Short mmCIF file of C-alpha atoms in Angstrom, two decimals:
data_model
loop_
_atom_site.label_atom_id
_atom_site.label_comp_id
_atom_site.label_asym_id
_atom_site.label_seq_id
_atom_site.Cartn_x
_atom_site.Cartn_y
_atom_site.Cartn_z
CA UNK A 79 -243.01 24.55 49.69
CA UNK A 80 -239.96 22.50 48.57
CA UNK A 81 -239.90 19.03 46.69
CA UNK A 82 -237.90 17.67 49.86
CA UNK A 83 -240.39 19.43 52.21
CA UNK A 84 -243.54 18.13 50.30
CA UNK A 85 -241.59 14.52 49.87
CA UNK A 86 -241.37 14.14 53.63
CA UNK A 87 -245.04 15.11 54.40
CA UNK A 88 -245.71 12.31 52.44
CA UNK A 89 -249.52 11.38 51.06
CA UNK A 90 -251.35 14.36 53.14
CA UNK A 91 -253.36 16.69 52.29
CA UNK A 92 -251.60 20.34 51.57
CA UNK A 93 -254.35 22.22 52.77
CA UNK A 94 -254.76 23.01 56.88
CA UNK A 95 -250.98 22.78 57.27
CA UNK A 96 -249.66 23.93 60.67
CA UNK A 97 -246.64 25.73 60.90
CA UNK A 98 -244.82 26.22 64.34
CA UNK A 99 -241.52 28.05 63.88
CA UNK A 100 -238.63 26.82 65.99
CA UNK A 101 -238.38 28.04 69.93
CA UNK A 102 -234.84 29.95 69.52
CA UNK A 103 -232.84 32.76 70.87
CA UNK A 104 -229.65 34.75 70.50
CA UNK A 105 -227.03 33.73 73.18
CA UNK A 106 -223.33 35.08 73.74
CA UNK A 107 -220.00 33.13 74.28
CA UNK A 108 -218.67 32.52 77.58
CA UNK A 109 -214.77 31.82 77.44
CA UNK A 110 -214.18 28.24 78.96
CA UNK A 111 -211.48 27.30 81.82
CA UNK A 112 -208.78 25.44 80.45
CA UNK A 113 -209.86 22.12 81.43
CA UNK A 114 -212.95 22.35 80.15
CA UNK A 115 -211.64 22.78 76.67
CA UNK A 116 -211.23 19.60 75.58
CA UNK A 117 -214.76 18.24 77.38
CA UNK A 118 -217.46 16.44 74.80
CA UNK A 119 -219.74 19.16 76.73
CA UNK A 120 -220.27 23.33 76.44
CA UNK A 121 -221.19 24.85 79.89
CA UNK A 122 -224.58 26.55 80.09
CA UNK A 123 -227.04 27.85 82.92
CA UNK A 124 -229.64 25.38 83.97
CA UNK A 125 -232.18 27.79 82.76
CA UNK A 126 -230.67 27.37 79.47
CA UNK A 127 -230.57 23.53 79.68
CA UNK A 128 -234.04 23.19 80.48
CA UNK A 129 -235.37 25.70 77.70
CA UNK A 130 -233.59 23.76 74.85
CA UNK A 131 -232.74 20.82 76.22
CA UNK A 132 -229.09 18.91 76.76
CA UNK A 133 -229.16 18.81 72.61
CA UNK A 134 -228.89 21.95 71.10
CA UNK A 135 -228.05 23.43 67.48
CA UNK A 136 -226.30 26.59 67.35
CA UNK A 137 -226.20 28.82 64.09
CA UNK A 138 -223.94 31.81 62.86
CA UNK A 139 -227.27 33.65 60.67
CA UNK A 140 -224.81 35.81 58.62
CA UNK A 141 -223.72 32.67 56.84
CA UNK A 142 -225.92 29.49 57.61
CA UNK A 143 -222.84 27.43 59.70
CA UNK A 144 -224.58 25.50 62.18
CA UNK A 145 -222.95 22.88 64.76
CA UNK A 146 -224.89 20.49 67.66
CA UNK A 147 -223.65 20.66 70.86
CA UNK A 148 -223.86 19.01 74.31
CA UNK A 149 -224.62 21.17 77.12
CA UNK A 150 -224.00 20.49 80.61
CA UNK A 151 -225.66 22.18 83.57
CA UNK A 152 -223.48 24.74 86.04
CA UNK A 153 -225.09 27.18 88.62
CA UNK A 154 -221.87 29.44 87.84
CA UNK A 155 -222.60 30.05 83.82
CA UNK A 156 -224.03 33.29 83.01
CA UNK A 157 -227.10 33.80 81.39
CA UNK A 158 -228.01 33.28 78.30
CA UNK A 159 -223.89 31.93 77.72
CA UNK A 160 -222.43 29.26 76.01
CA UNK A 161 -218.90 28.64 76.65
CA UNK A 162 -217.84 26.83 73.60
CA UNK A 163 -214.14 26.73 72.49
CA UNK A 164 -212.40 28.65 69.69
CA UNK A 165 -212.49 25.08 67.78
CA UNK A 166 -216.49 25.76 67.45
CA UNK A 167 -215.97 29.06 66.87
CA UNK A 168 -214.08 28.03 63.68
CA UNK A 169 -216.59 25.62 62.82
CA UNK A 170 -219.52 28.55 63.11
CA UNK A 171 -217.00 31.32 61.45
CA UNK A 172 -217.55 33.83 63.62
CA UNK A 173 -215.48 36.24 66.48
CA UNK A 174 -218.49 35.35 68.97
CA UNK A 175 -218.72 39.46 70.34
CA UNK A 176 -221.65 41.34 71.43
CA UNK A 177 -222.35 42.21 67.56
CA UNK A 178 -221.69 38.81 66.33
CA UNK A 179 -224.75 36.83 68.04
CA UNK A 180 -225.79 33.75 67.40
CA UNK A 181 -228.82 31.68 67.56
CA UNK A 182 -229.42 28.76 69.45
CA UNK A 183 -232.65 26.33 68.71
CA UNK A 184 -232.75 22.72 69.88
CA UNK A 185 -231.23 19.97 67.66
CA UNK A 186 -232.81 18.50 65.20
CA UNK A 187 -233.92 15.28 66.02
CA UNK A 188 -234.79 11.86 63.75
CA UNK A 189 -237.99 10.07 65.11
CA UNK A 190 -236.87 6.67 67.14
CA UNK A 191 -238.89 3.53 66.79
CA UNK A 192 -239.07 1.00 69.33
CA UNK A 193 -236.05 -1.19 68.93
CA UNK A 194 -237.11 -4.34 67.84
CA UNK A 195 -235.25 -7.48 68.09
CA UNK A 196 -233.07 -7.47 65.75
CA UNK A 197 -232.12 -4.53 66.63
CA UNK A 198 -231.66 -5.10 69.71
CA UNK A 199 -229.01 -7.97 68.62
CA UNK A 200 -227.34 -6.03 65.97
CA UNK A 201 -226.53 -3.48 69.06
CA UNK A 202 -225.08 -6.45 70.80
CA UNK A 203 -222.63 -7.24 68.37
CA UNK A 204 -222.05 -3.93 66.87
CA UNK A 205 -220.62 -2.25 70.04
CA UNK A 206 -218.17 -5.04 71.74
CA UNK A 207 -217.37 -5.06 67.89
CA UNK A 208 -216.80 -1.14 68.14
CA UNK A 209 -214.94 -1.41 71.43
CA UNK A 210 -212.35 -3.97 69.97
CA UNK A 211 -211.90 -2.08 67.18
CA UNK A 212 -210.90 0.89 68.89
CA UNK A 213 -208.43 -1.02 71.01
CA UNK A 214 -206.79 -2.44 68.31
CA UNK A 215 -207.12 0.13 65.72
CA UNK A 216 -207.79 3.38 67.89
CA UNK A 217 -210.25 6.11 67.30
CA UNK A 218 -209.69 9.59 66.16
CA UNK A 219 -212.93 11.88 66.01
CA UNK A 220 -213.14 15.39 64.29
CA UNK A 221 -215.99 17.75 63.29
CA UNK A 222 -215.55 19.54 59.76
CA UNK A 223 -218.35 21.67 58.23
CA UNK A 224 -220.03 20.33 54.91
CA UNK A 225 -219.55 21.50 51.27
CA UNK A 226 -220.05 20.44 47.92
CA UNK A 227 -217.74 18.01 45.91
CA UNK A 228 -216.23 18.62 43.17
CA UNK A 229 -218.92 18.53 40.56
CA UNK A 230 -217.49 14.88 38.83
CA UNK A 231 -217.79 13.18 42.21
CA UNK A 232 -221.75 13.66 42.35
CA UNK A 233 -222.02 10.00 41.02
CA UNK A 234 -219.39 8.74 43.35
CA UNK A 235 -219.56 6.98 46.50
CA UNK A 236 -217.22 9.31 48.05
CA UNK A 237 -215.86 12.38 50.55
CA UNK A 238 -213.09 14.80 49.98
CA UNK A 239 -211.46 16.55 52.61
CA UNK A 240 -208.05 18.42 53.15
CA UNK A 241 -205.04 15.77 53.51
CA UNK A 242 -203.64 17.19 56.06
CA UNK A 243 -207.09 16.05 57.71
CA UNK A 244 -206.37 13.24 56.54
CA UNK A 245 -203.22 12.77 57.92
CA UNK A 246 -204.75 13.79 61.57
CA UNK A 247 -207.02 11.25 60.94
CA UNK A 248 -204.31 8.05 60.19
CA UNK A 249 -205.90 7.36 57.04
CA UNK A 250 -204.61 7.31 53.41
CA UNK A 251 -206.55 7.94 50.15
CA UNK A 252 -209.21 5.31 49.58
CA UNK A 253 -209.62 4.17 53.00
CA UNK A 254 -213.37 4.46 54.36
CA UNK A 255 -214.67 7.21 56.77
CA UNK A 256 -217.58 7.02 58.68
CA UNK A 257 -219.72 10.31 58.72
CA UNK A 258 -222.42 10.66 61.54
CA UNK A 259 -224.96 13.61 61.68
CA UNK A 260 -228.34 13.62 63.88
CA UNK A 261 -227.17 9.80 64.67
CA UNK A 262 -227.34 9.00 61.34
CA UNK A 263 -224.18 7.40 59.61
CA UNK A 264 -222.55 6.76 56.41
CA UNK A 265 -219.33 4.97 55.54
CA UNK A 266 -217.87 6.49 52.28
CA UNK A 267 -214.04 6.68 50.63
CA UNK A 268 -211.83 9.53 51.02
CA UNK A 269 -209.68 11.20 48.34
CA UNK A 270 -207.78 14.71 48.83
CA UNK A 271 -208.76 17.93 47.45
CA UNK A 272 -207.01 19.34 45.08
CA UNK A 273 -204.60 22.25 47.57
CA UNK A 274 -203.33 23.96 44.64
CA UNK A 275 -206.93 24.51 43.11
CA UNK A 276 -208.63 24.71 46.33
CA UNK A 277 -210.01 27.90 45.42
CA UNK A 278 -212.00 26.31 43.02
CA UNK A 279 -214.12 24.56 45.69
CA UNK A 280 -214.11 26.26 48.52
CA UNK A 281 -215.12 30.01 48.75
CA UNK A 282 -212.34 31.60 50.68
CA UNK A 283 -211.81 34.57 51.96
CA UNK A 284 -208.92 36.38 50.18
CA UNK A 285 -208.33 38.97 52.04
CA UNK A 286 -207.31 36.93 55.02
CA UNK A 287 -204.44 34.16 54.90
CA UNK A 288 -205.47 32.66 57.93
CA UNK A 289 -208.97 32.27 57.35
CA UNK A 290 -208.09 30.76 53.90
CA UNK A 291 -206.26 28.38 55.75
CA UNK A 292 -208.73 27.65 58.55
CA UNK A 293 -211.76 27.07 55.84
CA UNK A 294 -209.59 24.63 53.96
CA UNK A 295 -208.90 22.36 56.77
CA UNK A 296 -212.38 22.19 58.11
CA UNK A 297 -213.88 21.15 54.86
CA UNK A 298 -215.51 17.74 53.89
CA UNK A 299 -217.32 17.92 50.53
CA UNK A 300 -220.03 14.85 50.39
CA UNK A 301 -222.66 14.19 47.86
CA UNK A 302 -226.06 15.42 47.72
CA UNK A 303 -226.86 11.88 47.90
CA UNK A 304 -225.16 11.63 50.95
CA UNK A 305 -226.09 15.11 52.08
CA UNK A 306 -229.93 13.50 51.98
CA UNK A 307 -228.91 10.34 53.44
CA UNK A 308 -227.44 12.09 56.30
CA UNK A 309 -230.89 14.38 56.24
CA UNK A 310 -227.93 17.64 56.64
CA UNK A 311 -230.24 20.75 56.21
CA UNK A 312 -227.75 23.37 54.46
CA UNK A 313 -224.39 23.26 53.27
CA UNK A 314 -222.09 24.33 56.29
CA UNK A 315 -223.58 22.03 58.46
CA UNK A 316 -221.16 20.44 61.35
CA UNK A 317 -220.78 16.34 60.76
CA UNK A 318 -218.68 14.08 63.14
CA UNK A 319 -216.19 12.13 60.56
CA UNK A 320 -214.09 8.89 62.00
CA UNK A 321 -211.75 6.48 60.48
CA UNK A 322 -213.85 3.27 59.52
CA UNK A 323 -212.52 0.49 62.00
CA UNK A 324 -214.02 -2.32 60.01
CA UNK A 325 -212.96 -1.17 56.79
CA UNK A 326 -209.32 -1.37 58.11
CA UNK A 327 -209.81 -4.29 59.78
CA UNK A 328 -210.60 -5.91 56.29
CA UNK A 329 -207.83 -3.98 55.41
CA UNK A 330 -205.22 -5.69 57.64
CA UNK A 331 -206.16 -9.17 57.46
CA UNK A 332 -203.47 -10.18 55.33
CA UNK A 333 -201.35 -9.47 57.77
CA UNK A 334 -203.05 -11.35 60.35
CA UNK A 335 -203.61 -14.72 58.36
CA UNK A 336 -199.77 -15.53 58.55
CA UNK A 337 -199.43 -14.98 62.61
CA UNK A 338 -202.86 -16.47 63.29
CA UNK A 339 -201.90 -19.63 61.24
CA UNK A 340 -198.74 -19.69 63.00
CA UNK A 341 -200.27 -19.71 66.21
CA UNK A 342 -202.71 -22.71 65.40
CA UNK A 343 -200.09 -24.69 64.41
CA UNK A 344 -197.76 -23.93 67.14
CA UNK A 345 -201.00 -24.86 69.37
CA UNK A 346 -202.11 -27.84 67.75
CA UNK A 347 -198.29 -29.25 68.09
CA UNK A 348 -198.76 -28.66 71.46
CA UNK A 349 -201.55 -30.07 72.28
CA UNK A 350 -200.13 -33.42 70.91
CA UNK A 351 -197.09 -33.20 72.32
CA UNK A 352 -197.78 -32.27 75.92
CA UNK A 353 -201.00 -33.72 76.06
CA UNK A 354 -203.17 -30.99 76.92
CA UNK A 355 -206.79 -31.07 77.39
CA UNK A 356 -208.93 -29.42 74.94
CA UNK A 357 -210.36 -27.06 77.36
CA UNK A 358 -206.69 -25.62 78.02
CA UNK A 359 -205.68 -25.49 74.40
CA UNK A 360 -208.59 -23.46 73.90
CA UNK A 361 -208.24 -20.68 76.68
CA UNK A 362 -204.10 -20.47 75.68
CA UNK A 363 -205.43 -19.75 72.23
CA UNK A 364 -208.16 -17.14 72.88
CA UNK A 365 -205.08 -15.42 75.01
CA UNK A 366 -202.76 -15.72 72.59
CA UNK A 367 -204.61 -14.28 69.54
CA UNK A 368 -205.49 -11.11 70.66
CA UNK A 369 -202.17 -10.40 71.56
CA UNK A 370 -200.75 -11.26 68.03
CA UNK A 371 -204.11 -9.00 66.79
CA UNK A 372 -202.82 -6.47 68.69
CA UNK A 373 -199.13 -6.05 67.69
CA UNK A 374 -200.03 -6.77 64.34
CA UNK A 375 -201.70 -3.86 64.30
CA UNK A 376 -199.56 -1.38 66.46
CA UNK A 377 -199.12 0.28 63.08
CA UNK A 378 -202.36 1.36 62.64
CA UNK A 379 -202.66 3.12 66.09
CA UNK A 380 -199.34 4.56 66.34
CA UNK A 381 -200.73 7.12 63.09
CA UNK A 382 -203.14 8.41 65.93
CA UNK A 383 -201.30 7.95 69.13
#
């Protein structure tokens, strides 16, 4: 048994263990209609769905690439069929034939408390808070398959992935991404990798431009640290990666003190010389200052838009 294993069993007893190995099976790709490429779900049989659940983790066994998916129920899906897109397919590196099969197992899952609460409130702030942010700042998602760092960034805080990820992304060096896996999150810097040494890094296939290609843009390499924060099982692992909305928020707000100032003064003037009531002064202002949050940052969302 592993130090991790053994460190998450905690103070009990070695002996009497139970072990239960995974309910899984191989499944083959169905190809998707055209509008359901871009869903946030794959297309199963119900018989599937109710096996493994909505939450499932699929796994390529010739190399350890694993990804969670959402599945959604249709009478119309053939057995034992996912139809997942060619983006997963990339993600999972394989050709998804009859001799490529992979296995499916449901996700792994973190154990959920009762929400006490302060939870509760921290919910209550953190998602209008989330909602702003992506109406001002706007929201880019993408899933990239885990490596290591290079080996001088194991004592940083930090992420590397491709910059032309980054670019897709609308973020520059140093800015913060958030990292989600198993609805756990981390908020870490990005820098680039290294494109001329990539090689170095990543273990490409050399044989094949476009796969060289492919496996460089879907990197991320994050820390063991964060690798154990995140609880990822295995390099090659799937993780959700967003830009940081608060972190550019923070980022911005020099160039909102000038136009908010601005706007108190021009409101304050106002209010003494067209004797407004307070009440009115108020709602003109709350109006008002999202609007100048807003454009201030049109910016930001036009890297993404």
């Amino acid at each position: 048994m592993s130090k991790k294993a053994k460190d998450k069993l905690g103070n009990c007893p070695l002996t009497g263990l139970t072990i239960t190995k995974p309910e899984y099976s191989t499944i083959l790709r169905g190809i998707p209609k055209v509008d359901e490429i871009a869903k946030p779900y794959v297309k199963a049989c119900p018989t599937l769905v109710r096996k493994y659940s909505n939450h499932v983790e699929l796994i390529n066994p010739k190399n350890g690439f694993r990804v969670n998916l959402t599945l959604k129920e249709d009478d119309t899906a053939k057995p034992n069929a996912l139809y997942f897109n060619r983006y997963i397919m990339l993600l999972l590196e394989t050709h998804a034939t009859e001799d490529d099969q992979l296995i499916i197992t449901r996700a792994r899952t973190s154990p959920q408390s009762k929400p006490g609460i302060h939870k509760l409130i921290h919910l209550g702030i953190k998602r209008p808070l989330t909602a702003l942010g992506n109406l001002f700042i706007g929201k880019r998602e993408l899933t990239l398959r885990v490596g290591h760092p290079y080996p001088f960034d194991e004592h940083q805080n930090l992420c590397r992935i491709h910059p032309n990820v980054r670019k897709l992304l609308g973020m520059e060096e140093t800015d913060k991404i958030v990292v989600t896996y198993n609805n756990k999150t981390i908020t870490v810097p990005i820098l680039d990798i290294d494109t001329e040494h990539i090689a170095q890094l990543i273990k490409l296939n050399e044989e094949n431009e476009q796969l060289k290609f492919i496996d460089s843009h879907l990197f991320i390499g994050i820390t063991a640290l964060s690798r154990n924060e995140l609880e990822i099982p295995s390099i090659g692992t799937s993780v959700t990666v967003k830009r940081s909305m608060n972190s550019l928020f923070l980022k911005h707000l020099n160039k909102l003190v000038l136009p908010v100032i601005a706007l108190l003064f021009t409101v304050v003037q106002l209010y003494k010389d067209l004797n407004w009531s307070i009440a009115l002064t108020i709602a003109i202002s709350l109006i008002l200052l999202p609007i100048i949050i807003y454009t201030t940052l049109s910016e930001e969302r036009a890297k993404i838009n």
